[in-house]
Coordinates of C-alpha atoms and ligand atoms in Angstrom, one line a residue:
X274 CA 109.6 111.0 131.0
X275 CA 108.5 112.4 127.8
X276 CA 108.3 110.9 124.4
X277 CA 106.8 113.9 122.5
X278 CA 105.5 111.9 119.4
X279 CA 104.0 109.2 121.5
X280 CA 102.6 111.3 124.2
X281 CA 100.9 113.7 121.6
X282 CA 99.6 111.3 118.9
X283 CA 98.9 108.0 120.9
X284 CA 99.0 108.8 124.8
X285 CA 96.5 111.5 124.2
X286 CA 94.1 109.1 123.1
X287 CA 94.5 106.6 125.9
X288 CA 91.3 105.4 127.6
X289 CA 89.2 106.5 124.8
X290 CA 86.5 104.0 123.8
X291 CA 85.5 106.0 120.8
X292 CA 86.3 104.2 117.5
X293 CA 89.7 104.5 115.8
X294 CA 89.9 101.9 113.2
X295 CA 86.6 101.0 111.3
X296 CA 87.1 98.0 109.0
X297 CA 85.0 97.4 105.8
X298 CA 83.7 94.1 107.3
X299 CA 81.8 96.1 110.0
X300 CA 84.5 95.3 112.8
X301 CA 86.0 98.3 114.6
X302 CA 88.9 99.1 117.2
X303 CA 88.6 101.8 119.7
X304 CA 91.4 104.0 120.5
X305 CA 92.1 102.0 123.6
X306 CA 92.0 98.6 121.9
X307 CA 94.6 99.9 119.5
X308 CA 96.7 101.3 122.0
X309 CA 96.6 98.0 123.9
X310 CA 97.8 96.1 120.9
X311 CA 100.6 98.6 120.3
X312 CA 101.8 98.2 123.9
X313 CA 101.8 94.4 123.7
X314 CA 104.0 94.9 120.5
X315 CA 106.2 97.1 122.3
X316 CA 106.8 94.3 124.8
X317 CA 107.7 92.0 122.0
X318 CA 110.1 94.5 120.4
X319 CA 111.9 94.6 123.6
X320 CA 111.7 90.8 123.9
X321 CA 113.3 90.7 120.5
X322 CA 116.4 92.5 121.7
X323 CA 115.4 96.1 120.3
X324 CA 116.9 98.9 122.3
X325 CA 115.9 102.7 121.7
X326 CA 117.5 103.9 118.4
X327 CA 117.7 100.5 116.9
X328 CA 116.0 100.2 113.5
X329 CA 113.0 97.9 112.8
X330 CA 112.3 96.9 109.2
X331 CA 108.7 96.0 108.4
X332 CA 107.4 94.5 105.0
X333 CA 103.8 93.6 106.0
X334 CA 100.2 93.8 104.6
X335 CA 98.3 96.8 105.8
X336 CA 96.0 95.8 108.8
X337 CA 95.1 97.2 112.4
X338 CA 98.1 95.2 113.6
X339 CA 100.5 96.6 111.0
X340 CA 99.6 100.1 112.2
X341 CA 100.0 98.9 115.8
X342 CA 103.6 97.9 115.0
X343 CA 104.3 101.6 114.0
X344 CA 102.7 102.9 117.4
X345 CA 104.8 100.1 119.3
X346 CA 107.9 101.5 117.7
X347 CA 107.4 104.9 118.7
X348 CA 106.5 103.8 122.2
X349 CA 109.7 101.7 122.5
X350 CA 111.7 104.4 121.0
X351 CA 112.7 102.3 118.1
X352 CA 113.1 103.7 114.6
X353 CA 110.4 102.6 112.2
X354 CA 111.4 101.6 108.8
X355 CA 108.3 100.6 106.6
X356 CA 108.9 98.9 103.2
X357 CA 106.8 98.7 100.1
X358 CA 105.2 95.2 100.2
X359 CA 106.0 94.8 96.4
X360 CA 109.6 94.8 97.0
X361 CA 111.4 91.8 96.1
X362 CA 113.8 90.0 98.3
X363 CA 116.6 91.6 96.5
X364 CA 115.3 95.1 97.2
X365 CA 114.6 94.3 100.8
X366 CA 118.0 92.9 101.3
X367 CA 119.6 96.4 100.3
X368 CA 117.3 98.3 102.9
X369 CA 117.9 95.7 105.9
X370 CA 121.7 95.8 105.1
X371 CA 122.0 99.6 104.7
X372 CA 119.9 100.5 107.8
X373 CA 121.6 97.9 109.9
X374 CA 118.1 96.9 111.0
X375 CA 118.0 94.7 114.0
X376 CA 114.8 93.1 113.3
X377 CA 112.7 92.6 110.2
X378 CA 109.1 91.6 110.5
X379 CA 107.6 90.3 107.3
X380 CA 104.3 88.6 106.2
X381 CA 104.2 84.8 107.1
X382 CA 104.1 84.1 103.3
X383 CA 107.3 85.9 102.7
X384 CA 109.3 84.5 105.5
X385 CA 110.9 81.7 103.5
X386 CA 112.1 84.1 100.6
X387 CA 113.4 86.8 103.2
X388 CA 115.1 84.3 105.7
X389 CA 118.4 84.3 103.6
X390 CA 118.2 88.1 103.4
X391 CA 117.9 88.4 107.2
X392 CA 120.6 85.6 107.8
X393 CA 123.1 87.5 105.6
X394 CA 122.4 90.8 107.2
X395 CA 122.7 89.2 110.8
X396 CA 119.1 90.7 111.3
X397 CA 116.4 88.9 113.4
X398 CA 113.2 87.8 111.4
X399 CA 109.7 87.5 112.8
X400 CA 106.3 87.5 111.0
X401 CA 103.2 89.5 111.3
X402 CA 100.2 88.5 109.0
X403 CA 97.2 90.6 108.2
X404 CA 95.0 88.6 110.4
X405 CA 97.3 89.4 113.5
X406 CA 98.8 86.0 113.1
X407 CA 102.6 85.2 113.0
X408 CA 105.5 84.5 115.2
X409 CA 105.7 88.4 116.3
X410 CA 102.2 88.4 117.1
X411 CA 102.6 85.1 119.2
X412 CA 105.5 86.7 121.0
X413 CA 103.1 89.6 122.1
X414 CA 100.3 87.2 123.4
X415 CA 99.9 87.2 127.0
X416 CA 102.2 90.1 127.9
X417 CA 100.6 93.3 129.7
X418 CA 98.4 95.8 127.8
X419 CA 100.4 98.6 129.0
X420 CA 104.1 99.6 128.5
X421 CA 106.4 102.1 130.0
X422 CA 107.0 104.6 127.3
X423 CA 110.5 105.2 126.4
X424 CA 111.8 108.6 126.8
X425 CA 112.8 110.3 123.7
X426 CA 113.6 113.8 122.7
X427 CA 112.4 115.8 119.9
X428 CA 115.6 115.4 117.8
X429 CA 115.7 111.7 118.3
X430 CA 114.9 109.6 115.2
X431 CA 111.4 108.2 114.9
X432 CA 111.6 106.9 111.3
X433 CA 113.7 106.0 108.2
X434 CA 111.9 106.2 105.0
X435 CA 114.1 105.2 101.8
X436 CA 113.8 107.3 98.9
X437 CA 115.7 106.4 95.6
X438 CA 118.2 108.7 94.1
X439 CA 118.9 109.9 90.5
X440 CA 122.3 108.3 90.9
X441 CA 123.1 105.3 92.9
X442 CA 120.9 103.4 95.4
X443 CA 118.3 104.4 97.9
X444 CA 118.9 106.9 100.7
X445 CA 117.5 106.5 104.1
X446 CA 115.7 109.7 105.1
X447 CA 116.1 110.3 108.8
X448 CA 113.1 111.7 110.2
X449 CA 112.9 113.0 113.9
X450 CA 110.1 113.1 116.3
X451 CA 109.9 116.8 115.7
X452 CA 109.8 116.4 111.8
X453 CA 106.8 114.1 112.2
X454 CA 104.9 115.9 115.0
X455 CA 105.2 119.5 113.8
X456 CA 103.9 118.7 110.5
X457 CA 100.9 116.7 111.5
X458 CA 99.8 119.2 114.1
X459 CA 100.2 122.0 111.4
X460 CA 98.1 120.0 108.9
X461 CA 95.4 119.0 111.5
X462 CA 94.8 122.7 111.9
X463 CA 95.1 123.8 108.5
X464 CA 92.7 121.1 107.3
X465 CA 90.3 121.7 110.4
X466 CA 90.6 118.0 111.4
X467 CA 88.7 117.2 114.7
X468 CA 87.5 114.1 116.7
X469 CA 84.4 114.1 114.6
X470 CA 86.4 113.1 111.5
X471 CA 86.2 109.7 109.8
X472 CA 89.0 109.4 107.1
X473 CA 88.4 106.9 104.3
X474 CA 92.0 105.5 104.2
X475 CA 93.0 103.4 101.2
X476 CA 96.6 104.3 100.8
X477 CA 99.4 102.0 101.6
X478 CA 101.1 102.7 105.1
X479 CA 104.7 102.4 104.1
X480 CA 105.0 105.9 102.7
X481 CA 104.6 109.4 104.0
X482 CA 101.4 110.0 102.6
X483 CA 99.4 106.8 104.2
X484 CA 101.3 106.9 107.4
X485 CA 102.4 110.3 108.4
X486 CA 99.8 112.5 106.7
X487 CA 96.7 110.5 106.9
X488 CA 97.2 108.4 110.2
X489 CA 99.2 111.0 112.2
X490 CA 96.7 113.9 111.2
X491 CA 93.8 111.6 112.3
X492 CA 95.6 110.7 115.4
X493 CA 96.5 114.3 116.3
X494 CA 92.8 115.1 116.0
X495 CA 91.6 112.1 117.9
X496 CA 89.4 111.1 115.0
X497 CA 88.7 107.7 113.2
X498 CA 89.7 106.1 110.0
X499 CA 88.0 103.6 107.7
X500 CA 90.9 101.5 107.2
X501 CA 90.9 99.6 104.0
X502 CA 93.7 97.3 102.7
X503 CA 93.9 99.0 99.4
X504 CA 92.0 101.1 96.8
X505 CA 89.1 99.1 95.7
X506 CA 86.5 101.2 93.9
X507 CA 83.5 99.2 95.0
X508 CA 84.5 99.4 98.6
X509 CA 85.4 103.0 98.3
X510 CA 81.8 104.0 97.1
X511 CA 80.2 101.8 99.6
X512 CA 82.2 103.3 102.6
X513 CA 82.1 106.8 101.5
X514 CA 78.8 107.7 103.3
X515 CA 80.3 106.9 106.5
X516 CA 83.3 109.1 106.0
X517 CA 84.0 112.7 106.3
X518 CA 87.3 113.2 104.5
X519 CA 89.7 111.1 102.0
X520 CA 93.2 111.5 101.1
X521 CA 94.4 110.2 97.9
X522 CA 96.8 110.2 95.0
X523 CA 95.4 111.5 91.8
X524 CA 94.7 108.0 90.3
X525 CA 92.1 107.6 93.2
X526 CA 90.2 110.8 91.8
X527 CA 90.4 109.6 88.1
X528 CA 89.1 106.3 89.1
X529 CA 86.3 107.9 90.9
X530 CA 85.3 110.0 88.1
X531 CA 85.5 107.2 85.8
X532 CA 82.6 105.6 87.7
X533 CA 79.0 106.8 87.2
X534 CA 78.2 105.8 90.8
X535 CA 80.3 108.6 91.9
X536 CA 77.8 111.6 92.2
X537 CA 77.3 114.6 94.1
X538 CA 75.0 112.7 96.5
X539 CA 77.6 109.9 97.0
X540 CA 80.1 112.7 98.1
X541 CA 77.6 114.7 99.9
X542 CA 78.7 113.5 103.4
X543 CA 82.3 114.5 102.8
X544 CA 83.7 117.8 103.8
X545 CA 87.2 117.3 102.3
X546 CA 88.9 115.6 99.4
X547 CA 92.7 115.9 99.5
X548 CA 95.2 115.1 96.7
X549 CA 99.1 114.6 96.6
X550 CA 102.1 112.6 96.0
X551 CA 101.7 113.3 92.2
X552 CA 100.4 116.3 90.1
X553 CA 96.6 116.4 89.9
X554 CA 95.6 117.6 86.4
X555 CA 93.8 121.0 86.4
X556 CA 91.2 119.0 84.2
X557 CA 90.6 116.4 86.9
X558 CA 90.1 119.2 89.5
X559 CA 87.6 121.0 87.2
X560 CA 85.8 117.6 86.4
X561 CA 85.5 116.8 90.2
X562 CA 83.8 120.1 90.8
X563 CA 81.6 119.8 88.1
X564 CA 80.6 116.3 89.3
X565 CA 80.6 116.8 93.2
X566 CA 80.2 120.8 93.7
X567 CA 83.6 120.3 95.8
X568 CA 86.9 121.3 95.1
X569 CA 89.9 118.9 95.6
X570 CA 92.5 120.4 98.0
X571 CA 95.9 119.8 96.5
X572 CA 99.1 119.8 98.6
X573 CA 102.7 119.1 98.0
X574 CA 105.3 117.2 99.9
X575 CA 108.1 114.8 99.9
X576 CA 109.5 111.8 102.0
X577 CA 112.4 114.0 103.2
X578 CA 110.2 117.0 104.2
X579 CA 106.8 115.7 105.0
X580 CA 104.4 118.4 103.6
X581 CA 105.5 121.9 102.3
X582 CA 102.6 123.6 100.9
X583 CA 98.8 123.2 100.7
X584 CA 95.8 125.0 99.2
X585 CA 93.8 126.9 101.5
X586 CA 90.9 125.2 103.5
X587 CA 88.9 128.5 103.3
X588 CA 89.8 130.6 100.3
X589 CA 90.5 129.7 96.5
X590 CA 91.7 126.0 96.0
X591 CA 93.4 126.8 92.7
X592 CA 93.7 124.2 90.1
X593 CA 97.1 123.4 88.8
X594 CA 98.9 124.9 92.0
X595 CA 99.9 123.4 95.3
X596 CA 98.9 126.3 97.2
X597 CA 100.8 128.2 100.0
X598 CA 103.8 127.3 102.1
X599 CA 102.7 125.9 105.4
X600 CA 102.9 127.8 108.5
X601 CA 106.4 127.6 109.7
X602 CA 107.9 126.4 106.4
X603 CA 109.9 128.8 104.2
X604 CA 110.0 128.2 100.5
X605 CA 112.2 129.9 98.0
X606 CA 112.8 129.5 94.4
X607 CA 116.6 129.4 93.3
X608 CA 118.7 129.3 90.2
X609 CA 119.7 125.8 89.7
X610 CA 123.1 127.0 88.4
X611 CA 124.2 129.2 91.4
X612 CA 121.7 128.7 94.2
X613 CA 120.8 132.4 94.1
X614 CA 117.1 133.3 95.1
X615 CA 115.1 134.3 91.9
X616 CA 112.5 137.2 91.8
X617 CA 108.9 136.3 92.3
X618 CA 107.3 134.8 89.1
X619 CA 110.5 133.2 87.8
X620 CA 110.9 129.4 87.5
X621 CA 113.6 127.7 89.4
X622 CA 114.3 125.0 91.9
X623 CA 112.1 124.7 94.9
X624 CA 113.8 124.7 98.4
X625 CA 112.2 124.6 101.6
X626 CA 113.1 125.1 105.1
X627 CA 111.3 124.4 108.5
X628 CA 110.9 122.0 111.5
X629 CA 109.4 119.4 108.8
X630 CA 112.9 119.1 107.0
X631 CA 114.6 115.9 107.8
X632 CA 118.1 115.4 109.5
X633 CA 119.8 114.0 106.5
X634 CA 120.4 110.7 104.8
X635 CA 121.6 107.8 107.0
X636 CA 125.3 107.3 106.7
X637 CA 125.5 109.4 103.4
X638 CA 127.1 112.8 104.5
X639 CA 127.9 113.7 100.9
X640 CA 124.4 113.2 99.4
X641 CA 123.1 115.0 102.5
X642 CA 125.5 117.8 101.9
X643 CA 124.5 118.0 98.3
X644 CA 120.9 118.4 99.0
X645 CA 120.6 120.0 102.4
X646 CA 122.1 123.3 102.6
X647 CA 124.1 124.4 105.7
X648 CA 121.5 127.1 106.3
X649 CA 118.8 124.5 106.5
X650 CA 117.2 124.9 103.2
X651 CA 116.5 121.6 101.3
X652 CA 116.7 121.5 97.6
X653 CA 113.8 119.5 96.6
X654 CA 114.7 118.6 92.9
X655 CA 111.3 120.1 92.0
X656 CA 111.1 123.0 89.7
X657 CA 108.3 125.6 90.4
X658 CA 107.4 129.0 90.8
X659 CA 105.4 131.3 92.9
X660 CA 102.6 133.5 91.3
X661 CA 101.8 137.1 92.4
X662 CA 98.9 136.0 94.8
X663 CA 101.7 133.6 96.5
X664 CA 100.4 130.2 95.2
X665 CA 103.2 127.8 94.3
X666 CA 103.1 125.7 91.1
X667 CA 105.4 122.8 90.3
X668 CA 106.2 123.0 86.6
X669 CA 108.6 120.3 86.2
X670 CA 111.3 118.3 87.8
X671 CA 115.0 118.8 87.9
X672 CA 115.4 115.2 89.1
X673 CA 115.1 112.2 86.7
X674 CA 111.9 110.7 88.4
X675 CA 108.8 109.0 87.2
X676 CA 105.7 109.0 89.4
X677 CA 103.4 106.1 88.4
X678 CA 100.3 106.2 90.6
X679 CA 101.9 108.0 93.3
X680 CA 105.0 105.6 93.5
X681 CA 108.1 107.1 92.8
X682 CA 110.5 105.3 90.2
X683 CA 113.9 106.3 89.5
X684 CA 114.9 105.4 86.0
X685 CA 118.5 105.1 86.9
X686 CA 117.9 101.9 89.0
X687 CA 116.1 100.2 86.1
X688 CA 118.5 101.3 83.6
X689 CA 121.5 99.8 85.5
X690 CA 119.7 96.5 85.4
X691 CA 118.7 96.5 81.7
X692 CA 122.2 97.6 80.8
X693 CA 123.5 94.5 82.4
X694 CA 121.2 92.2 80.2
X695 CA 122.8 90.1 77.3
X696 CA 122.9 91.9 74.0
X697 CA 121.9 95.4 75.5
X698 CA 124.4 97.8 75.0
X699 CA 122.5 100.6 76.9
X700 CA 119.3 101.8 77.7
X701 CA 117.0 104.7 78.6
X702 CA 114.1 104.6 81.0
X703 CA 111.3 107.4 80.7
X704 CA 107.9 108.2 82.0
X705 CA 105.3 108.5 79.4
X706 CA 101.5 109.7 79.9
X707 CA 99.1 107.0 81.1
X708 CA 95.5 107.7 82.0
X709 CA 95.2 105.9 85.1
X710 CA 98.7 106.0 86.5
X711 CA 99.4 109.6 85.4
X712 CA 102.9 108.4 84.1
X713 CA 104.1 104.9 83.4
X714 CA 107.5 103.3 82.5
X715 CA 108.8 102.6 78.9
X716 CA 112.3 101.5 78.4
X717 CA 114.4 102.1 75.2
X718 CA 117.0 99.4 74.7
X719 CA 119.8 99.9 72.1
X720 CA 121.4 96.4 71.2
X721 CA 125.0 95.6 71.1
X722 CA 126.3 95.5 67.6
X723 CA 124.6 92.5 65.8
X724 CA 122.7 91.4 68.9
X725 CA 119.0 91.2 69.2
X726 CA 118.1 91.4 72.9
X727 CA 115.6 88.4 74.1
X728 CA 112.9 90.8 75.5
X729 CA 111.0 88.0 77.3
X730 CA 114.3 86.9 79.1
X731 CA 114.8 90.5 80.2
X732 CA 111.3 90.8 81.4
X733 CA 111.9 87.7 83.5
X734 CA 115.2 89.1 85.0
X735 CA 113.3 92.3 85.8
X736 CA 110.5 90.6 87.5
X737 CA 113.0 88.8 89.9
X738 CA 114.9 92.0 90.7
X739 CA 112.6 94.6 90.8
X740 CA 109.1 95.4 92.5
X741 CA 106.2 95.2 90.2
X742 CA 105.3 98.9 90.0
X743 CA 108.8 99.6 88.5
X744 CA 108.6 97.3 85.7
X745 CA 108.6 99.0 82.2
X746 CA 105.2 98.4 80.6
X747 CA 106.8 98.4 77.2
X748 CA 110.3 97.8 76.0
X749 CA 111.2 99.2 72.6
X750 CA 114.5 98.6 70.7
X751 CA 116.1 101.6 69.0
X752 CA 119.4 102.0 66.9
X753 CA 120.6 104.5 69.2
X754 CA 119.8 107.0 71.9
X755 CA 119.4 110.8 71.0
X756 CA 122.2 112.9 72.7
X757 CA 123.1 116.4 73.1
X758 CA 126.5 117.9 72.3
X759 CA 127.7 117.1 75.8
X760 CA 126.9 113.4 75.1
X761 CA 123.9 113.3 77.6
X762 CA 120.8 111.4 76.7
X763 CA 118.0 113.8 75.6
X764 CA 115.2 112.1 77.5
X765 CA 112.8 115.1 76.6
X766 CA 113.2 113.9 73.0
X767 CA 112.4 110.3 73.9
X768 CA 109.4 111.3 76.0
X769 CA 108.2 113.4 73.0
X770 CA 108.7 110.4 70.6
X771 CA 106.7 107.9 72.7
X772 CA 104.3 110.2 74.4
X773 CA 101.4 108.5 72.7
X774 CA 102.7 104.9 73.6
X775 CA 99.7 104.5 76.2
X776 CA 97.0 106.7 74.6
X777 CA 94.6 104.1 74.7
X778 CA 95.1 103.1 78.4
Ligands
LIG174 C1 99.8 98.8 91.3 N1 100.6 98.5 90.0 C2 101.1 99.5 89.7 C3 100.8 100.6 90.7 N2 100.1 100.1 91.5 N3 101.9 99.9 88.6 C4 102.6 101.0 88.5 N4 102.2 101.8 89.3 C5 101.4 102.0 90.4 N5 101.2 102.9 91.3 C6 100.5 97.2 89.4 C7 99.9 96.1 90.0 O1 101.0 95.4 90.6 C8 99.2 95.4 89.1 O2 100.2 94.6 88.2 C9 98.9 96.2 87.8 O3 99.8 97.6 88.1 C10 97.4 97.0 87.9 O4 97.1 97.1 89.4 P1 95.9 97.7 90.0 O5 95.0 96.7 90.5 O6 95.2 98.6 88.8 O7 96.4 98.7 90.9 P2 96.0 98.9 92.4 O8 96.2 97.9 93.3 O9 94.5 99.3 92.2 O10 97.0 100.2 92.7 C11 96.9 101.2 92.1 C12 97.0 102.3 93.2 C13 98.3 102.2 94.2 C14 95.6 102.5 93.9 C15 97.2 103.8 92.5 O11 99.3 102.1 93.5 C16 98.2 103.0 95.3 O12 97.7 102.9 96.2 N6 99.2 104.0 95.0 C17 99.4 105.1 96.1 C18 100.9 105.2 96.3 C19 101.2 106.1 97.5 O13 100.7 105.9 98.4 N7 102.0 107.1 97.2 C20 102.5 108.1 98.3 C21 104.0 108.1 98.3 P3 99.9 93.3 87.3 O14 100.0 93.9 86.0 O15 100.8 92.3 87.8 O16 98.5 93.1 87.6 S1 104.5 109.5 99.6 C22 104.8 110.8 98.5 O17 104.9 110.7 97.4 C23 105.0 112.1 99.0 C24 105.8 112.3 100.3 C25 103.7 112.8 99.0 O18 103.7 113.9 98.7 O19 102.6 112.1 99.5
LIG175 P1 108.5 111.2 97.5 O1 110.1 110.9 97.1 O2 107.7 109.8 97.3 O3 108.5 111.7 98.8 O4 107.9 112.1 96.4 C1 108.0 113.4 96.5 C2 107.8 114.0 95.0 O5 106.5 113.9 94.6 C3 108.0 115.5 95.0 O6 109.5 115.8 95.0 C4 107.3 115.7 93.7 O7 108.0 115.6 92.6 C5 106.1 114.9 93.9 N1 104.8 115.5 94.4 C6 104.3 115.3 95.7 N2 103.2 116.1 95.7 C7 103.1 116.6 94.5 C8 101.9 117.5 94.1 N3 101.0 117.8 94.6 N4 102.1 117.8 92.6 C9 103.2 117.5 91.9 N5 104.2 116.6 92.4 C10 104.0 116.3 93.7

């Protein structure tokens, strides 16, 4: 029986003794070593009571075993739900409850904090550490290295990835087997990935970029990855001579450029550098070419759609653009007011349609209907235009979103928490330019009459509720918020007022 995603990405590499994961300490795992762990984990998922279609929530450190858990979920027909390792217990609790996950696998160090979360949701809890330790790993010891792959159809769900909204709480984007498979096959071809490629992988594996773009593309090509727990400049520079390609967020590239050890020689063995998840400044693109003689290939995607556009492999990689719609992806620019398609060259909202576009938000039919048209076009919330050569540029966002170091942060979630704090009448959270993260979070607090909010106490509350990357890096107190005649807060006025707040960073 078939399971298209497993068969094409994992099954196709069965029996290969070629390296798949190269670790910084010199150890490596072959494709077949990796698949054996995945199959043992698939047995452990079944033993934990998971059935095809059940959700598996995971909050674990990046490691070969963590990646094998993804493969195991695909093989067992279970819906994989990876979570940012920085999320607090409060945040995890929402995802587990909303998704109805049957099992939560977390790092052993987090088990105590997450036990009440799992209990409250009636979810099982097992642990998997970055050394392959923990109760989940124990339950996979001594079981067979082979597992009868569970049959799945192209339209069956493979993963849930939560993405925050401009209003309300996060939405579970339902991604099918076909969504993931079609996109990685297209990308592997467009970017000329082969079994000879070695990808320098320093991205987290709980987001589309590190999991479905970097990993799935490598698997589709039968290549290898230098699999690093995080972006550490020294390790990246040390490992680059072994690699042929790298994928990263713009912060990776600005950090590389900030280091004199990163030279044309250091990059000489690389055939391709790819950037995405946040805008790459045209200046970074030019500096990179000046330093290495190579042009970064910028592409554009979303959690709901995987990748939509890419600059060409052959042909001009144009700075400040995200290239052309990928084969099979239709892209149109529409009027945000009435949805009518706009003529070429005009700025409007970007809409995309294709096999990459998700199935909808889990148990949120109204939110799905608001963003996914009946004709299949998904309204991205990004504003863009297409130039006369067909290159797409993103010129802004229709949605209130901050992207810090490639992580998306929705101001609404932070404002809701700040508004609840003693002495705070209202708040506005904005993104301001930051040299390292591209943008960073700044909060403007308006006190209740006669009150003076205790900033230290508010910071303490924020740190128990929200992941570190969402914390405002500065909180300023203001008498009032600028509003337009409709009473809407003018965030553009605030962004302008505080644009130099981190000028030195
Ligand atoms: C870490 N910190 C951050 C961030 N990362 N704060 C804000 N924004 C961040 N992105 C915190 C740390 O907890 C630490 O807190 C402090 O900032 C400095 O940490 P540092 O050591 O400099 O950070 P790092 O560990 O080196 O991480 C920076 C990073 C990382 C390498 C840029 O954030 C990263 O790997 N980002 C990639 C995110 C990603 O994969 N996005 C793809 C989403 P303290 O002050 O306590 O020390 S998928 C997507 O967007 C779509 C689909 C797409 O198109 O790809
Ligand atoms: P996510 O919700 O994590 O999937 O992030 C998707 C958002 O990241 C998109 O809607 C864009 O706003 C942004 N994004 C991704 N790639 C790029 C890029 N190359 N340039 C500008 N913005 C990007």
